[in-house]
Coordinates of C-alpha atoms in Angstrom, one line a residue:
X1 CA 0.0 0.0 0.0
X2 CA 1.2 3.7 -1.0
X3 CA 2.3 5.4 2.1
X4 CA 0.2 8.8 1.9
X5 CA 2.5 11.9 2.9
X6 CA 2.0 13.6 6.2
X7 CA 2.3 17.2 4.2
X8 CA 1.3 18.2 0.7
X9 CA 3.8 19.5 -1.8
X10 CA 2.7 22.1 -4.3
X11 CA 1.7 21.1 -7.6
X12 CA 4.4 21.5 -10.2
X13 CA 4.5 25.1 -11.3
X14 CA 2.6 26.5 -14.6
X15 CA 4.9 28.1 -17.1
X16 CA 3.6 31.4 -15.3
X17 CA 4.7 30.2 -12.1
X18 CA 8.0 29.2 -13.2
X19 CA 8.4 32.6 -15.0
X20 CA 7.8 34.6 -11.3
X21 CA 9.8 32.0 -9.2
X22 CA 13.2 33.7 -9.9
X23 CA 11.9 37.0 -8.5
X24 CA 10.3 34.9 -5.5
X25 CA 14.1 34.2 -5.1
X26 CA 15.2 37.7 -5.2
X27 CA 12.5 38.4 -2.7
X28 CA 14.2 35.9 0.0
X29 CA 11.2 33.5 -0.5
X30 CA 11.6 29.8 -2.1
X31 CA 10.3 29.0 -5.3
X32 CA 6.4 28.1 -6.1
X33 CA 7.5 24.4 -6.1
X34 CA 9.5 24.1 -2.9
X35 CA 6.5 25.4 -0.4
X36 CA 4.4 22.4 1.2
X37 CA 1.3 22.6 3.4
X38 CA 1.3 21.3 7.1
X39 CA 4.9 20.1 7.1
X40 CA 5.1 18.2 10.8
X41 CA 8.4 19.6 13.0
X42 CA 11.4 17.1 13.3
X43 CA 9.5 14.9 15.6
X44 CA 5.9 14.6 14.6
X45 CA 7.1 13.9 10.9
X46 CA 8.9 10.2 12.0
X47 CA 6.1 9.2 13.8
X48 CA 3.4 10.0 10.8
X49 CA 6.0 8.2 8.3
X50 CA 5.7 5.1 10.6
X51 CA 2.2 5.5 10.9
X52 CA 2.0 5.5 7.3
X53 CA 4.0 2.3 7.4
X54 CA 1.5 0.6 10.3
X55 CA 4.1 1.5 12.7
X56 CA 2.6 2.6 15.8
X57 CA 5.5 2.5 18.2
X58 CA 7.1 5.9 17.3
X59 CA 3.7 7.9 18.0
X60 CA 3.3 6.6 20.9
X61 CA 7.2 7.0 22.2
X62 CA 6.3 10.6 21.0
X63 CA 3.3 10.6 23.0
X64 CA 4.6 9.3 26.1
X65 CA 7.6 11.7 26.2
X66 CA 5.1 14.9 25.2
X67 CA 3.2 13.1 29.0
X68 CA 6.3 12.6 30.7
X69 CA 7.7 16.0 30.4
X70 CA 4.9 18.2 30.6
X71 CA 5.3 19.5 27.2
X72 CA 1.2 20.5 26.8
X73 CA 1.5 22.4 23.9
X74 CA 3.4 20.0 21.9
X75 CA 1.4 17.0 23.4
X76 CA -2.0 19.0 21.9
X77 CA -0.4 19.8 18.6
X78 CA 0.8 16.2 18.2
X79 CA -2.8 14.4 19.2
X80 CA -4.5 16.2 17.1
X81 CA -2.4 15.9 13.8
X82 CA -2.1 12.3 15.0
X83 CA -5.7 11.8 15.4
X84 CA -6.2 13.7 12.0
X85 CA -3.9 10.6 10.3
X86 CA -6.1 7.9 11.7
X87 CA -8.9 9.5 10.2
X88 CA -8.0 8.2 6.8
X89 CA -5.3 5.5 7.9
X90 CA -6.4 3.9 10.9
X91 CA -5.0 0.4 11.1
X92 CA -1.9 1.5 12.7
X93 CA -3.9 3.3 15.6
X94 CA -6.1 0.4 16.3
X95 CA -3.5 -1.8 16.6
X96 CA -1.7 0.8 19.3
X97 CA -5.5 0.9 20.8
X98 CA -5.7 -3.0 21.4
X99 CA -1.8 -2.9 22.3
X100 CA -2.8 -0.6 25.2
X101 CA -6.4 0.4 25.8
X102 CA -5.4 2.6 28.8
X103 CA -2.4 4.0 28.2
X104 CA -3.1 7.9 28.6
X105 CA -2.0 8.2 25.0
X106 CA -3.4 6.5 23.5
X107 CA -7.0 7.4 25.8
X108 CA -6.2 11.0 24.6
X109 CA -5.7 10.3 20.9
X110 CA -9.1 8.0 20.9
X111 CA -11.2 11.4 22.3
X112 CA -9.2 13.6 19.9
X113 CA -10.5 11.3 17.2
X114 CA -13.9 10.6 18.3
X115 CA -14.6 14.1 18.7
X116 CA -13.4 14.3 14.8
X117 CA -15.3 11.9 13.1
X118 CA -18.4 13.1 15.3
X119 CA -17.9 16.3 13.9
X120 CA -17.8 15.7 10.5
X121 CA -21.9 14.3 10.6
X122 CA -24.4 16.0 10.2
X123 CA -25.7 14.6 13.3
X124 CA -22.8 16.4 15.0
X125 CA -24.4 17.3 18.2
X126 CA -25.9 13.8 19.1
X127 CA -22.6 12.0 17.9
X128 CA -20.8 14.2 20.1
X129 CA -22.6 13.4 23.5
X130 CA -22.1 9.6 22.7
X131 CA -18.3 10.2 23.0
X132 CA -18.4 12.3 26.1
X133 CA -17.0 9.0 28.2
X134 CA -14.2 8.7 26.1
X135 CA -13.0 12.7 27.1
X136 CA -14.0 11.8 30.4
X137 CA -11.7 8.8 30.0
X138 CA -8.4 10.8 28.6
X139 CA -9.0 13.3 31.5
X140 CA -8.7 10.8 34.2
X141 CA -5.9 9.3 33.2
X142 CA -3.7 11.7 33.6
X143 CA -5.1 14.7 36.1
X144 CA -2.4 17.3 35.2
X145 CA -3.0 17.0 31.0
X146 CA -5.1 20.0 30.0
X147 CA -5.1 18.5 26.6
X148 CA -8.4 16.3 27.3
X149 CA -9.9 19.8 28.3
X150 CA -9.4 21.0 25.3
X151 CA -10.8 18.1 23.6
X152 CA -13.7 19.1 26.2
X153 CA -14.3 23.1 25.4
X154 CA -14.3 21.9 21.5
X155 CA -16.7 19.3 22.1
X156 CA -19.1 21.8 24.5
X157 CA -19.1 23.4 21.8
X158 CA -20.4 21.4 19.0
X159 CA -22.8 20.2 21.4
X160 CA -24.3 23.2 22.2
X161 CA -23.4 23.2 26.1
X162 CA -24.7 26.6 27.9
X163 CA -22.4 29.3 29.3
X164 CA -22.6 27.7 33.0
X165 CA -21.3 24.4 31.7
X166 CA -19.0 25.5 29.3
X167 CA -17.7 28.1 32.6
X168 CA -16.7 25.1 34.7
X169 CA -14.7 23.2 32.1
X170 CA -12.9 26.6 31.3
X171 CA -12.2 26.2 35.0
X172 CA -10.7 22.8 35.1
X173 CA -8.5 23.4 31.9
X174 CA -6.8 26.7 33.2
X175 CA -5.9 25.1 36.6
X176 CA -3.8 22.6 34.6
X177 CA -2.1 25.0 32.5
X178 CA -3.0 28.9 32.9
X179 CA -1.6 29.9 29.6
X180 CA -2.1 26.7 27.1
X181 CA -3.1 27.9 23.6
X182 CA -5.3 25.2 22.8
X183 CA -7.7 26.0 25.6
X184 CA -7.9 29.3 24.5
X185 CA -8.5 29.0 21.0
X186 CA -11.1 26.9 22.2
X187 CA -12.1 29.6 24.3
X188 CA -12.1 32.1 22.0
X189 CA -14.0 29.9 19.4
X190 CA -17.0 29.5 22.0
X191 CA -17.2 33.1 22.3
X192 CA -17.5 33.6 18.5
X193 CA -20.2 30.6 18.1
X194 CA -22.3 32.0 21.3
X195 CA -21.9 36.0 21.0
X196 CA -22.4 36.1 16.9
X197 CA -21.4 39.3 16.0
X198 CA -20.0 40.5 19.5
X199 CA -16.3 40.5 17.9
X200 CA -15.7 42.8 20.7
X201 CA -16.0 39.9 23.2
X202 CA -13.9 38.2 21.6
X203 CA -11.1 40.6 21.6
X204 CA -11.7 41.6 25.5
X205 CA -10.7 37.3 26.0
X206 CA -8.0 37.6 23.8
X207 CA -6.7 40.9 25.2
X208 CA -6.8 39.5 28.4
X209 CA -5.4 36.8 27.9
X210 CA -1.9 37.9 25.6
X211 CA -1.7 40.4 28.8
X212 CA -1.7 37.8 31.4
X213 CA 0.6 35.5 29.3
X214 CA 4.3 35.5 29.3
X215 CA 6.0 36.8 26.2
X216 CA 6.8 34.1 24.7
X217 CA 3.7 32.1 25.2
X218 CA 1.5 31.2 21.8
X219 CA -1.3 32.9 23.5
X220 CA 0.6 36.3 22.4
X221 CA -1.3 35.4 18.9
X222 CA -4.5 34.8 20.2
X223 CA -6.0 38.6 19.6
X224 CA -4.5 38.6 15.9
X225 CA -7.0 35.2 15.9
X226 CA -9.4 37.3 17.3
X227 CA -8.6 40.1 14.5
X228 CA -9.0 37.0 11.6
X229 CA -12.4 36.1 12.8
X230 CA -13.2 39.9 12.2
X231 CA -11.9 40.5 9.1
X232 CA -13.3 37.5 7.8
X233 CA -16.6 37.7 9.4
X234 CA -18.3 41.3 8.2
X235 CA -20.8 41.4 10.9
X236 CA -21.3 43.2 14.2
X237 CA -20.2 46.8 15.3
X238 CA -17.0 47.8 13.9
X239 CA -13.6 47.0 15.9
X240 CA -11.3 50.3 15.7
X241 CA -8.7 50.2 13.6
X242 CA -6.0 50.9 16.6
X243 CA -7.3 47.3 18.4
X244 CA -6.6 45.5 15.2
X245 CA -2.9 47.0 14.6
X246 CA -2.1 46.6 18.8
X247 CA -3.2 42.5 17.7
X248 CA -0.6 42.3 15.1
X249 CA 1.7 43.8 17.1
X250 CA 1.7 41.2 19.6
X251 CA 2.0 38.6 17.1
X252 CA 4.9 40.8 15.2
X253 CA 6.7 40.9 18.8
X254 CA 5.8 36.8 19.2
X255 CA 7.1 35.5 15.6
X256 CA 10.6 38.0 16.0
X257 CA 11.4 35.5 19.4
X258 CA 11.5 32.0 17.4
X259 CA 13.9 31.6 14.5
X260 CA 12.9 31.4 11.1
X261 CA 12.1 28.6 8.9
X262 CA 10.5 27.2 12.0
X263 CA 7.5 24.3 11.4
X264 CA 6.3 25.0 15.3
X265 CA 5.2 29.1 14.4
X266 CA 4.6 28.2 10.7
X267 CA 0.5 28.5 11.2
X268 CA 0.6 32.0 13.1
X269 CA 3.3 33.3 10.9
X270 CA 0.8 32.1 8.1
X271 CA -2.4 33.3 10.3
X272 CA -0.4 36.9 11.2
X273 CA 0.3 37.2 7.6
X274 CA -3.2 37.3 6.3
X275 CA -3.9 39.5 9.2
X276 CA -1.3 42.4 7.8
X277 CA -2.3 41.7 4.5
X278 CA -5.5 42.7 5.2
X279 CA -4.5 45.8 7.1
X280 CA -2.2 47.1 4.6
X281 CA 0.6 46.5 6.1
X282 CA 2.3 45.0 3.3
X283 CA 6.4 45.1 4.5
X284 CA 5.6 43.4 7.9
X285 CA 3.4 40.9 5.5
X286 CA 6.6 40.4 3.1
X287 CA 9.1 40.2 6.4
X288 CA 6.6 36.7 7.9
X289 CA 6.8 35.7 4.6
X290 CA 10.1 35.2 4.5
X291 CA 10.6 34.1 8.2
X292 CA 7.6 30.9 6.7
X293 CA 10.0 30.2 4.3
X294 CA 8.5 27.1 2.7
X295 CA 5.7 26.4 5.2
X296 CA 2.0 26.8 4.7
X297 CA -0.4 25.7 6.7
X298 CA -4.0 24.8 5.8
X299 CA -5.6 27.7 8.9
X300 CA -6.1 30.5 7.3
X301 CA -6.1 29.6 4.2
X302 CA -8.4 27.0 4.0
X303 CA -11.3 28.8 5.9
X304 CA -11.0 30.6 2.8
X305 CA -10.3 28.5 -0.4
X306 CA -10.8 25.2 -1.2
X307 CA -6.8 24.9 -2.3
X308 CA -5.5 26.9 1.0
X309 CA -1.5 26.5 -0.8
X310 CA -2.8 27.8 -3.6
X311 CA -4.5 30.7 -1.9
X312 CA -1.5 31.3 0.5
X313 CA 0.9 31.0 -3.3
X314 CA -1.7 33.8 -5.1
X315 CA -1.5 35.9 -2.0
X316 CA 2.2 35.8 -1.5
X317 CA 2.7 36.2 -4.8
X318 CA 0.9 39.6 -4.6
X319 CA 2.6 40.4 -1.6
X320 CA 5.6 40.1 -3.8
X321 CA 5.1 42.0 -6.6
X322 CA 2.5 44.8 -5.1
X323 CA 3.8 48.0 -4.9
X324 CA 4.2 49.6 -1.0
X325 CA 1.5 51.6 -0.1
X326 CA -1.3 49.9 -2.4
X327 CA -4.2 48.2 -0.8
X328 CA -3.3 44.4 -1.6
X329 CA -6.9 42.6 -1.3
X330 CA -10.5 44.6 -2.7
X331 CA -13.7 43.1 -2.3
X332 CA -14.2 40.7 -4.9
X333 CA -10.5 40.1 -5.7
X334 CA -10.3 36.6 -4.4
X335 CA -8.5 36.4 -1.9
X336 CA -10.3 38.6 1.4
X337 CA -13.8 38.7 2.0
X338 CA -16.0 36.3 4.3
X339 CA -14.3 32.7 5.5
X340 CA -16.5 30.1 6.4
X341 CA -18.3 29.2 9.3
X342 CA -15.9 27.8 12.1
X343 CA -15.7 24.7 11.7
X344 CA -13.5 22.1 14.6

């Protein structure tokens, strides 16, 4: 059997593409051809490559060390791209599942999944109650993991679960882990479904939150998430103008402490850019650019296309070769206007 590829390579370039990758070159960016979508970071890609191969005992080595040393963010980033795998190549996972039906692991990746394929039905909100014992599950196994919390806000949420509800699990996930970005996209994603339109809610969390956070903490780029579900959203009061620059500042200030060419911040590099795209802001949009090198990832772009490398090649593309000063997206051009609904 084939082994399907953890990340997606763009297609070959058209003769147009070809013709405009030099200048790419000149522009410190890599060529049409060498950007791929969702690459996984030096660790995560071994295990998906096993997986591929019905391997399952590098995942969960991965796993287990992600438990062992606390390393939350990781250990969330990890389930859920793991999880995401056994969607379409699941013999490796079961056989990890009968191997060791209550290893913490492999509890949490089982609710990470679950809470997937419930998600994808149109009975979403019914599905998503039957799998509630299998988040319960994850959570018990390990009392200090926020991760199964997570899994918890995003499944209160497809469910429907009131304010009150959704309150006390907010509760139980911060005591594990104050500042974990998971939770608080979660968070934040809760607030958008329940307040439609209050964008302003959504940027008091996200406010709070970067300003409670240390510096270097992923939650930094939670108002420029804040500031993407805005631009993308047209509906509500307006937010000023000043709220939405003071967002991508924090996640300008975030993205200047890790190196470049760096997997781990590829998605809010990718998420920031859109943002100053969209405000004009077209040098700080070229300088991300460059720090993403050749990594796109599938958020933002695919809550807006149905090719999100494409999108993310058009757009830098135009970043590129616009001229400072000139608005880069209009209504109607393709590439800004209204995402999709949230989806998980």
């Amino acid at each position: 059997m084939a082994l399907l590829p953890p990340f997606i390579r763009a297609p070959r370039a058209s003769r147009a593409a070809r013709n405009a990758a030099p200048h790419s070159t000149a522009a410190g960016l890599p060529a049409d051809d060498e950007v791929l979508l969702d690459v996984p970071d030096e660790r995560l890609g071994p295990a998906l490559v096993a997986a591929g191969l019905g391997a399952y005992a590098p995942a969960a080595e991965l796993m287990a060390h992600t438990r062992e040393q606390a390393q939350w963010e990781y250990r969330d980033r990890y389930a859920t791209r793991l999880a995401s795998f056994a969607l379409s190549r699941s013999e490796w996972f079961e056989e990890w599942r009968a191997a060791a039906p209550r290893d913490p692991d492999v509890l949490l990746v089982s609710a990470q999944l679950a809470v997937d394929r419930a998600w994808q039905s149109p009975a979403r909100a019914e599905l998503l109650r039957e799998v509630s014992p299998l988040i319960t599950a994850a959570a018990q196994s390990d009392v200090r993991d926020p991760v199964p919390w997570r899994i918890a806000l995003d499944h209160a949420r497809g469910a429907g679960a009131g304010h009150k509800y959704f309150g006390e699990l907010w509760a139980a996930a911060v005591r594990r882990a104050p500042h974990h970005y998971g939770c608080h996209v979660a968070a934040k994603r809760y607030l958008a479904a329940s307040w439609h339109g209050s964008h302003r809610e959504c940027f008091d969390f996200a406010d709070r939150a970067a300003q409670d956070a240390p510096a270097g903490s992923l939650v930094q780029a939670l108002p420029a998430r804040a500031a993407f579900a805005y631009l993308t959203d047209g509906c509500g009061p307006d937010v000023p103008r000043e709220r939405l620059d003071a967002a991508a500042d924090r996640a300008v200030a975030l993205s200047a402490r890790f190196p470049g060419l760096d997997p781990w911040t590829a998605e809010i590099r990718n998420l920031l850019t859109y943002v100053l795209v969209r405000l004009d802001r077209r040098d700080e949009a070229l300088a991300q650019l460059r720090l993403i090198g050749p990594y796109a990832t599938s958020f933002p772009w695919g809550r807006l296309s149905d090719d999100p490398l494409g999108h993310f090649l058009a757009v830098r593309e135009e970043v590129r070769s616009g001229p400072s000063g000139q608005p880069l997206w209009h209504p109607g051009n393709g590439h800004g206007g209204r995402a999709r609904p949230l989806d998980h």
